[in-house]
Amino acid sequence: MRVKIVTTHLSADFDGFSAAVVAAWRLFPGHRVVFAGSLEAAVRRFVEESGLEIPEVKIREVRRTRLEHAVVVDTSHPGRLGEVWDLIQRDNCPVTIIDHHEPEPGGIEADEVFSGRTGAACTLVATLLEKRNMVPTPEEASLLLMGIYEDTGGLSYRETTPEDLRVAAGLLEAGGSLEWIQRWVLRGLEPGHFELLNRLVEATERTTIHGVEVSIATVDVQEYHEEAAYVVHRWMETFDLAVGAALLVQPPHINLILRSRVPGLHAGHVARHFGGGGHQTAASARILGKAPVELREELLRVLRKEMPPPLTAGDIALSRIFTVTAETSVESAKERMNHLRINALPVTAEDSARLVGTLTRQILDQAVVHGLGAHPVRMVMRPGVPTVPADMPLEELGEAFLERSYRFVIVEKEGRPVGLITRIELFRRLFQARNAGANLDNRIGGTRPARQAIGRRLRTVAPGWVGEILGHARAVANARGEEVYLVGGVVRDLLLERPNEDVDLVVEGDGIAFAEALARETGGRSHPHAPFLTAVVILPSGKKVDVASARTEFYRTPAALPEVETSLIRQDLYRRDFTINALAVALAGDRFGTLVDFFGGRKDIERREIRVLHSLSFIDDPTRAIRAVRYARRLGFVIAADTRYLISTALAEGVLDRLSGQRLRHELVLLLNEPHPAASIELLAELGLLRAITPRLTWDERIRSFLLELEGVIKWFEIEGFGSLPERWSLFLGALALHANGGAGERLAERLQLTGRVGAFMAGLGEHVRRLTALVQSDGRRSQLVRLVEKTPLESVLLTMTGLGRAARRRLADAIEASLKGKPLVTGADLIAAGIPPGPHVGRALKAARDAVLDGEIDPGQAVDLARTKARELMSRAHRRTGEGRT
């Protein structure tokens, strides 16, 4: 008797179990599942409670048969198959492997291999079903979903790939049950789990390896804990551990369970040293014949070998060094610090780039107090500049900073300065390294690598052409040796998973030269704007990419336009309006896809808050207050309490009054052109911004109702297809003016520097509405109303309609339709063809015929005759008047 089997590793989890079962059901008909050992307790409970019928064959039956074919799922190492591997070798049968792990030394030499870089074996099985045009049943989809969710930590582990997400979405569409996941995969801790967790916590010892904190817990256990791996996972998760190792001692064995959240430390590679294996983030091994202390020391030796090398000064140094010369005046040096928003600067010799001294903000402030503002800085600087070699480890560098109170150090390589490290940057990196697994607020933690998550969003959220252009930008950056970043709202929207095609790149270097190189790379064209250090690259498809040198800004007076100079990415992000917009994604080298967040923008996105970066933000640029309202309403965020306070402080200082009408108008146009601006206007009023624009603007429930009615009128106009709608912002601005105190329209037009047709509309709005309202509510003729509609700006007509009752609104709507859709029943050409000579009588006759039709005095078919008769009558009168004049 011969049998074909599908098998998986010892202590099968949901990924191995589900992949094996579905493979036997669908991919390999006629195969039966044999489990190499016991199932994990959670999987066993699932099988018992769900009543799932599995095509299982017991290992004792396999012993009595011959194996014809074996499919090995979720492992490729013979040591994880127990006796099943012995039986496969006994019968020398063909072997097929379905495994998502990296190949291990001494792995199975299979006849057929299905592998791939995914977070779960179930992802590979689902992909094979898809390639064979097999649609999973809801039961199969649920099983595969459970495996994916378990092995990817709910799609959150570092190994999770876009393919896992895509497959999970497809399985949900196929009827996969999230209830199964909630019930059996995402389970809580049980009493037995808590006991082991408490013992792990009590036994935890910490040590630092290459700047990374490693937690090791050695616990004596009386019996085998089937779900120890799950408890270790919760230990890691609860205490935000970077690297964790649990040694569960049950003589003569020790079960080693490893977890790693450090990029570059592969837990599976560590476990191999002890005869085990696993993933990049999770692994285990069962060791026989070693004492706990002996195993712990050996584990530490292996971790020192496998841990990524420690960061050095050269790894984190900022490549650009800002300086002042020794002859620069104290006042000028202080102003330069303000420009760059830094607190210390090295000083160079007047005649060379040699570094000769150090300045701090405190030194310069004290010098000004003593009346030395006009003196050269060489008189007040601290002689000498602290230097360190590029290969100095960060831990050693941190000790030097603490011992000598450095503000910054110059990093040297072969005696030549190659960069600078500030105190805050060093301590941020040290904190980050020691808390590699922690969920940090980036106001403390600084730039926290999030390569996988952001890289994944670049592939799944950003449009295809954006991904392509970022790949080109990476190639150009690598070729030029420059750091390049994707910045601004597109990064924010990536985190929010919102579509955005505004591609803004910032270069730490020559942005214009980079744009030219990017244009050559893509076959596009570059348009530089040298005064602003920017360029626009037009791609062959017509898409645009904005490129800029990293810049810093300085406002000489409140509400003035900023002055700019080249800088580094941190200063460039610091000049932006809100933390959620001060995010960047690194594109160069192996940092591609790394989120750069100096100011806590990611955390504010999670909190759904709009927050400025510094307390003078609204003093520097008051338009940011209006922008805060726009972003809050567009994104469904709230304005943070501290930012609200800063808005009120800026308004009390009258900074909005110093703003030019053009800049204020630009920001209001953007806000009022957003969908449903009534809520934004209400927030403007709540913050005091509405009255700051002009004191005559008010807000109440009546105005809110009017704006909502106006949206309905706009929608009606669009549905009826009357043609081009006036600009939305002018309608909503007019609505506010209409409900303000007298003369608000003229005051708004003046304050916002409105000119041309829009300025005339705003100035005459009140009178236009009064005339139209009076006529539409009177017994006037229909033709009169149509003529008045045609003489009145369309904005005023629609605003009038918004404020009318139902009957009057229908009458005005009729007049609008007659004006905009009514086709001429007779033309001047018709009259001339009928023998009427050209002249003023033609226009008057056409008007009389149209009025008669509008007023129902004649049928439309009689319009030509009436116009012809009226034209002759007018000609006759003209002839008579001419004859009388001659007499």
Short mmCIF file of N, CA and C in Angstrom, two decimals, residues 734-815:
data_model
loop_
_atom_site.label_atom_id
_atom_site.label_comp_id
_atom_site.label_asym_id
_atom_site.label_seq_id
_atom_site.Cartn_x
_atom_site.Cartn_y
_atom_site.Cartn_z
N GLY A 734 -18.93 85.73 -0.82
CA GLY A 734 -20.07 86.62 -0.99
C GLY A 734 -21.17 86.34 0.01
N ALA A 735 -21.40 85.07 0.33
CA ALA A 735 -22.42 84.71 1.31
C ALA A 735 -22.09 85.30 2.67
N LEU A 736 -20.82 85.27 3.06
CA LEU A 736 -20.42 85.87 4.33
C LEU A 736 -20.62 87.37 4.31
N ALA A 737 -20.24 88.00 3.20
CA ALA A 737 -20.41 89.45 3.09
C ALA A 737 -21.87 89.84 3.14
N LEU A 738 -22.72 89.03 2.53
CA LEU A 738 -24.15 89.33 2.46
C LEU A 738 -24.79 89.35 3.84
N HIS A 739 -24.27 88.54 4.76
CA HIS A 739 -24.85 88.47 6.10
C HIS A 739 -24.10 89.33 7.11
N ALA A 740 -23.11 90.08 6.65
CA ALA A 740 -22.35 90.93 7.56
C ALA A 740 -23.01 92.31 7.65
N ASN A 741 -22.41 93.14 8.45
CA ASN A 741 -22.92 94.50 8.58
C ASN A 741 -22.71 95.27 7.28
N GLY A 742 -23.39 96.36 7.14
CA GLY A 742 -23.38 97.11 5.88
C GLY A 742 -21.99 97.43 5.38
N GLY A 743 -21.83 97.34 4.07
CA GLY A 743 -20.56 97.67 3.43
C GLY A 743 -19.51 96.59 3.54
N ALA A 744 -19.89 95.39 3.99
CA ALA A 744 -18.89 94.33 4.17
C ALA A 744 -18.29 93.90 2.84
N GLY A 745 -19.11 93.90 1.78
CA GLY A 745 -18.61 93.49 0.48
C GLY A 745 -17.48 94.39 0.00
N GLU A 746 -17.71 95.72 0.11
CA GLU A 746 -16.67 96.66 -0.29
C GLU A 746 -15.42 96.51 0.57
N ARG A 747 -15.63 96.33 1.90
CA ARG A 747 -14.49 96.19 2.81
C ARG A 747 -13.70 94.92 2.51
N LEU A 748 -14.39 93.83 2.20
CA LEU A 748 -13.70 92.58 1.86
C LEU A 748 -12.93 92.73 0.56
N ALA A 749 -13.55 93.36 -0.43
CA ALA A 749 -12.88 93.56 -1.72
C ALA A 749 -11.60 94.36 -1.53
N GLU A 750 -11.67 95.35 -0.65
CA GLU A 750 -10.49 96.17 -0.38
C GLU A 750 -9.43 95.39 0.38
N ARG A 751 -9.86 94.65 1.45
CA ARG A 751 -8.90 93.92 2.29
C ARG A 751 -8.20 92.82 1.50
N LEU A 752 -8.94 92.13 0.63
CA LEU A 752 -8.37 91.00 -0.11
C LEU A 752 -7.82 91.41 -1.47
N GLN A 753 -7.81 92.70 -1.73
CA GLN A 753 -7.30 93.23 -3.01
C GLN A 753 -7.98 92.55 -4.19
N LEU A 754 -9.31 92.47 -4.11
CA LEU A 754 -10.08 91.88 -5.20
C LEU A 754 -10.27 92.93 -6.29
N THR A 755 -9.96 92.58 -7.52
CA THR A 755 -10.09 93.50 -8.64
C THR A 755 -10.90 92.84 -9.74
N GLY A 756 -11.13 93.57 -10.81
CA GLY A 756 -11.82 93.02 -11.96
C GLY A 756 -13.25 92.65 -11.67
N ARG A 757 -13.74 91.59 -12.32
CA ARG A 757 -15.14 91.20 -12.22
C ARG A 757 -15.53 90.79 -10.81
N VAL A 758 -14.61 90.02 -10.11
CA VAL A 758 -14.93 89.58 -8.75
C VAL A 758 -15.00 90.76 -7.81
N GLY A 759 -14.08 91.72 -7.97
CA GLY A 759 -14.13 92.91 -7.12
C GLY A 759 -15.40 93.70 -7.32
N ALA A 760 -15.83 93.84 -8.59
CA ALA A 760 -17.08 94.56 -8.88
C ALA A 760 -18.28 93.82 -8.30
N PHE A 761 -18.28 92.49 -8.42
CA PHE A 761 -19.38 91.70 -7.84
C PHE A 761 -19.48 91.91 -6.34
N MET A 762 -18.34 91.85 -5.63
CA MET A 762 -18.37 92.01 -4.18
C MET A 762 -18.84 93.42 -3.79
N ALA A 763 -18.37 94.43 -4.53
CA ALA A 763 -18.74 95.80 -4.19
C ALA A 763 -20.22 96.06 -4.40
N GLY A 764 -20.82 95.45 -5.43
CA GLY A 764 -22.23 95.71 -5.73
C GLY A 764 -23.17 94.63 -5.25
N LEU A 765 -22.67 93.67 -4.46
CA LEU A 765 -23.46 92.51 -4.09
C LEU A 765 -24.77 92.87 -3.39
N GLY A 766 -24.68 93.74 -2.40
CA GLY A 766 -25.89 94.08 -1.63
C GLY A 766 -26.98 94.67 -2.50
N GLU A 767 -26.61 95.59 -3.38
CA GLU A 767 -27.60 96.23 -4.25
C GLU A 767 -28.16 95.23 -5.26
N HIS A 768 -27.30 94.37 -5.80
CA HIS A 768 -27.78 93.36 -6.75
C HIS A 768 -28.84 92.47 -6.12
N VAL A 769 -28.57 92.00 -4.91
CA VAL A 769 -29.50 91.08 -4.25
C VAL A 769 -30.81 91.79 -3.92
N ARG A 770 -30.72 93.03 -3.49
CA ARG A 770 -31.96 93.78 -3.17
C ARG A 770 -32.84 93.92 -4.40
N ARG A 771 -32.26 94.29 -5.54
CA ARG A 771 -33.05 94.50 -6.76
C ARG A 771 -33.69 93.20 -7.24
N LEU A 772 -32.88 92.13 -7.27
CA LEU A 772 -33.42 90.85 -7.73
C LEU A 772 -34.53 90.34 -6.81
N THR A 773 -34.29 90.46 -5.51
CA THR A 773 -35.28 89.97 -4.54
C THR A 773 -36.59 90.74 -4.70
N ALA A 774 -36.48 92.06 -4.84
CA ALA A 774 -37.69 92.88 -4.97
C ALA A 774 -38.48 92.50 -6.22
N LEU A 775 -37.80 92.30 -7.34
CA LEU A 775 -38.50 91.99 -8.58
C LEU A 775 -39.11 90.59 -8.56
N VAL A 776 -38.35 89.60 -8.04
CA VAL A 776 -38.86 88.23 -8.07
C VAL A 776 -40.05 88.07 -7.13
N GLN A 777 -40.14 88.93 -6.12
CA GLN A 777 -41.26 88.85 -5.17
C GLN A 777 -42.42 89.76 -5.55
N SER A 778 -42.26 90.50 -6.65
CA SER A 778 -43.33 91.40 -7.12
C SER A 778 -44.13 90.70 -8.21
N ASP A 779 -45.06 91.44 -8.80
CA ASP A 779 -45.86 90.90 -9.90
C ASP A 779 -45.26 91.29 -11.24
N GLY A 780 -43.96 91.57 -11.26
CA GLY A 780 -43.31 92.00 -12.49
C GLY A 780 -43.40 90.95 -13.58
N ARG A 781 -43.19 91.41 -14.79
CA ARG A 781 -43.27 90.51 -15.93
C ARG A 781 -42.06 89.57 -15.95
N ARG A 782 -42.27 88.38 -16.52
CA ARG A 782 -41.20 87.38 -16.61
C ARG A 782 -40.03 87.92 -17.42
N SER A 783 -40.31 88.63 -18.47
CA SER A 783 -39.26 89.17 -19.33
C SER A 783 -38.38 90.16 -18.56
N GLN A 784 -39.00 90.95 -17.66
CA GLN A 784 -38.21 91.88 -16.85
C GLN A 784 -37.23 91.12 -15.96
N LEU A 785 -37.71 90.03 -15.35
CA LEU A 785 -36.86 89.25 -14.46
C LEU A 785 -35.70 88.61 -15.22
N VAL A 786 -35.99 88.09 -16.43
CA VAL A 786 -34.92 87.48 -17.22
C VAL A 786 -33.87 88.51 -17.59
N ARG A 787 -34.31 89.71 -17.97
CA ARG A 787 -33.35 90.77 -18.34
C ARG A 787 -32.49 91.17 -17.15
N LEU A 788 -33.11 91.25 -15.96
CA LEU A 788 -32.34 91.63 -14.78
C LEU A 788 -31.33 90.54 -14.41
N VAL A 789 -31.73 89.27 -14.55
CA VAL A 789 -30.80 88.16 -14.31
C VAL A 789 -29.59 88.29 -15.23
N GLU A 790 -29.83 88.66 -16.47
CA GLU A 790 -28.74 88.74 -17.45
C GLU A 790 -27.82 89.92 -17.20
N LYS A 791 -28.32 90.95 -16.53
CA LYS A 791 -27.49 92.13 -16.22
C LYS A 791 -26.73 91.97 -14.92
N THR A 792 -27.11 91.00 -14.11
CA THR A 792 -26.55 90.83 -12.76
C THR A 792 -25.46 89.77 -12.77
N PRO A 793 -24.34 89.99 -12.04
CA PRO A 793 -23.32 88.93 -11.93
C PRO A 793 -23.96 87.62 -11.48
N LEU A 794 -23.52 86.51 -12.08
CA LEU A 794 -24.12 85.22 -11.79
C LEU A 794 -23.98 84.86 -10.30
N GLU A 795 -22.85 85.27 -9.67
CA GLU A 795 -22.68 85.02 -8.24
C GLU A 795 -23.84 85.64 -7.45
N SER A 796 -24.19 86.89 -7.78
CA SER A 796 -25.26 87.58 -7.06
C SER A 796 -26.60 86.90 -7.31
N VAL A 797 -26.80 86.39 -8.53
CA VAL A 797 -28.06 85.70 -8.86
C VAL A 797 -28.21 84.44 -7.99
N LEU A 798 -27.12 83.64 -7.91
CA LEU A 798 -27.19 82.40 -7.13
C LEU A 798 -27.33 82.67 -5.64
N LEU A 799 -26.68 83.72 -5.14
CA LEU A 799 -26.82 84.07 -3.72
C LEU A 799 -28.22 84.57 -3.43
N THR A 800 -28.81 85.29 -4.36
CA THR A 800 -30.20 85.74 -4.19
C THR A 800 -31.12 84.52 -4.13
N MET A 801 -30.93 83.60 -5.04
CA MET A 801 -31.76 82.40 -5.08
C MET A 801 -31.67 81.62 -3.77
N THR A 802 -30.47 81.58 -3.17
CA THR A 802 -30.27 80.83 -1.93
C THR A 802 -31.15 81.36 -0.80
N GLY A 803 -31.37 82.68 -0.78
CA GLY A 803 -32.12 83.28 0.32
C GLY A 803 -33.61 83.37 0.12
N LEU A 804 -34.12 82.86 -1.00
CA LEU A 804 -35.55 83.00 -1.30
C LEU A 804 -36.35 81.82 -0.76
N GLY A 805 -37.67 82.08 -0.58
CA GLY A 805 -38.60 81.00 -0.26
C GLY A 805 -38.84 80.13 -1.48
N ARG A 806 -39.62 79.06 -1.28
CA ARG A 806 -39.77 78.05 -2.32
C ARG A 806 -40.38 78.62 -3.61
N ALA A 807 -41.48 79.35 -3.48
CA ALA A 807 -42.18 79.85 -4.68
C ALA A 807 -41.30 80.85 -5.43
N ALA A 808 -40.70 81.79 -4.69
CA ALA A 808 -39.84 82.80 -5.32
C ALA A 808 -38.60 82.14 -5.94
N ARG A 809 -38.10 81.11 -5.28
CA ARG A 809 -36.92 80.43 -5.82
C ARG A 809 -37.26 79.75 -7.15
N ARG A 810 -38.47 79.16 -7.23
CA ARG A 810 -38.87 78.51 -8.49
C ARG A 810 -38.96 79.55 -9.61
N ARG A 811 -39.48 80.73 -9.27
CA ARG A 811 -39.62 81.77 -10.29
C ARG A 811 -38.23 82.24 -10.78
N LEU A 812 -37.30 82.42 -9.83
CA LEU A 812 -35.96 82.85 -10.23
C LEU A 812 -35.25 81.74 -11.00
N ALA A 813 -35.44 80.47 -10.59
CA ALA A 813 -34.83 79.35 -11.32
C ALA A 813 -35.33 79.31 -12.75
N ASP A 814 -36.62 79.62 -12.94
CA ASP A 814 -37.19 79.66 -14.29
C ASP A 814 -36.51 80.75 -15.11
N ALA A 815 -36.28 81.92 -14.48
CA ALA A 815 -35.63 83.01 -15.21
C ALA A 815 -34.18 82.66 -15.56
#
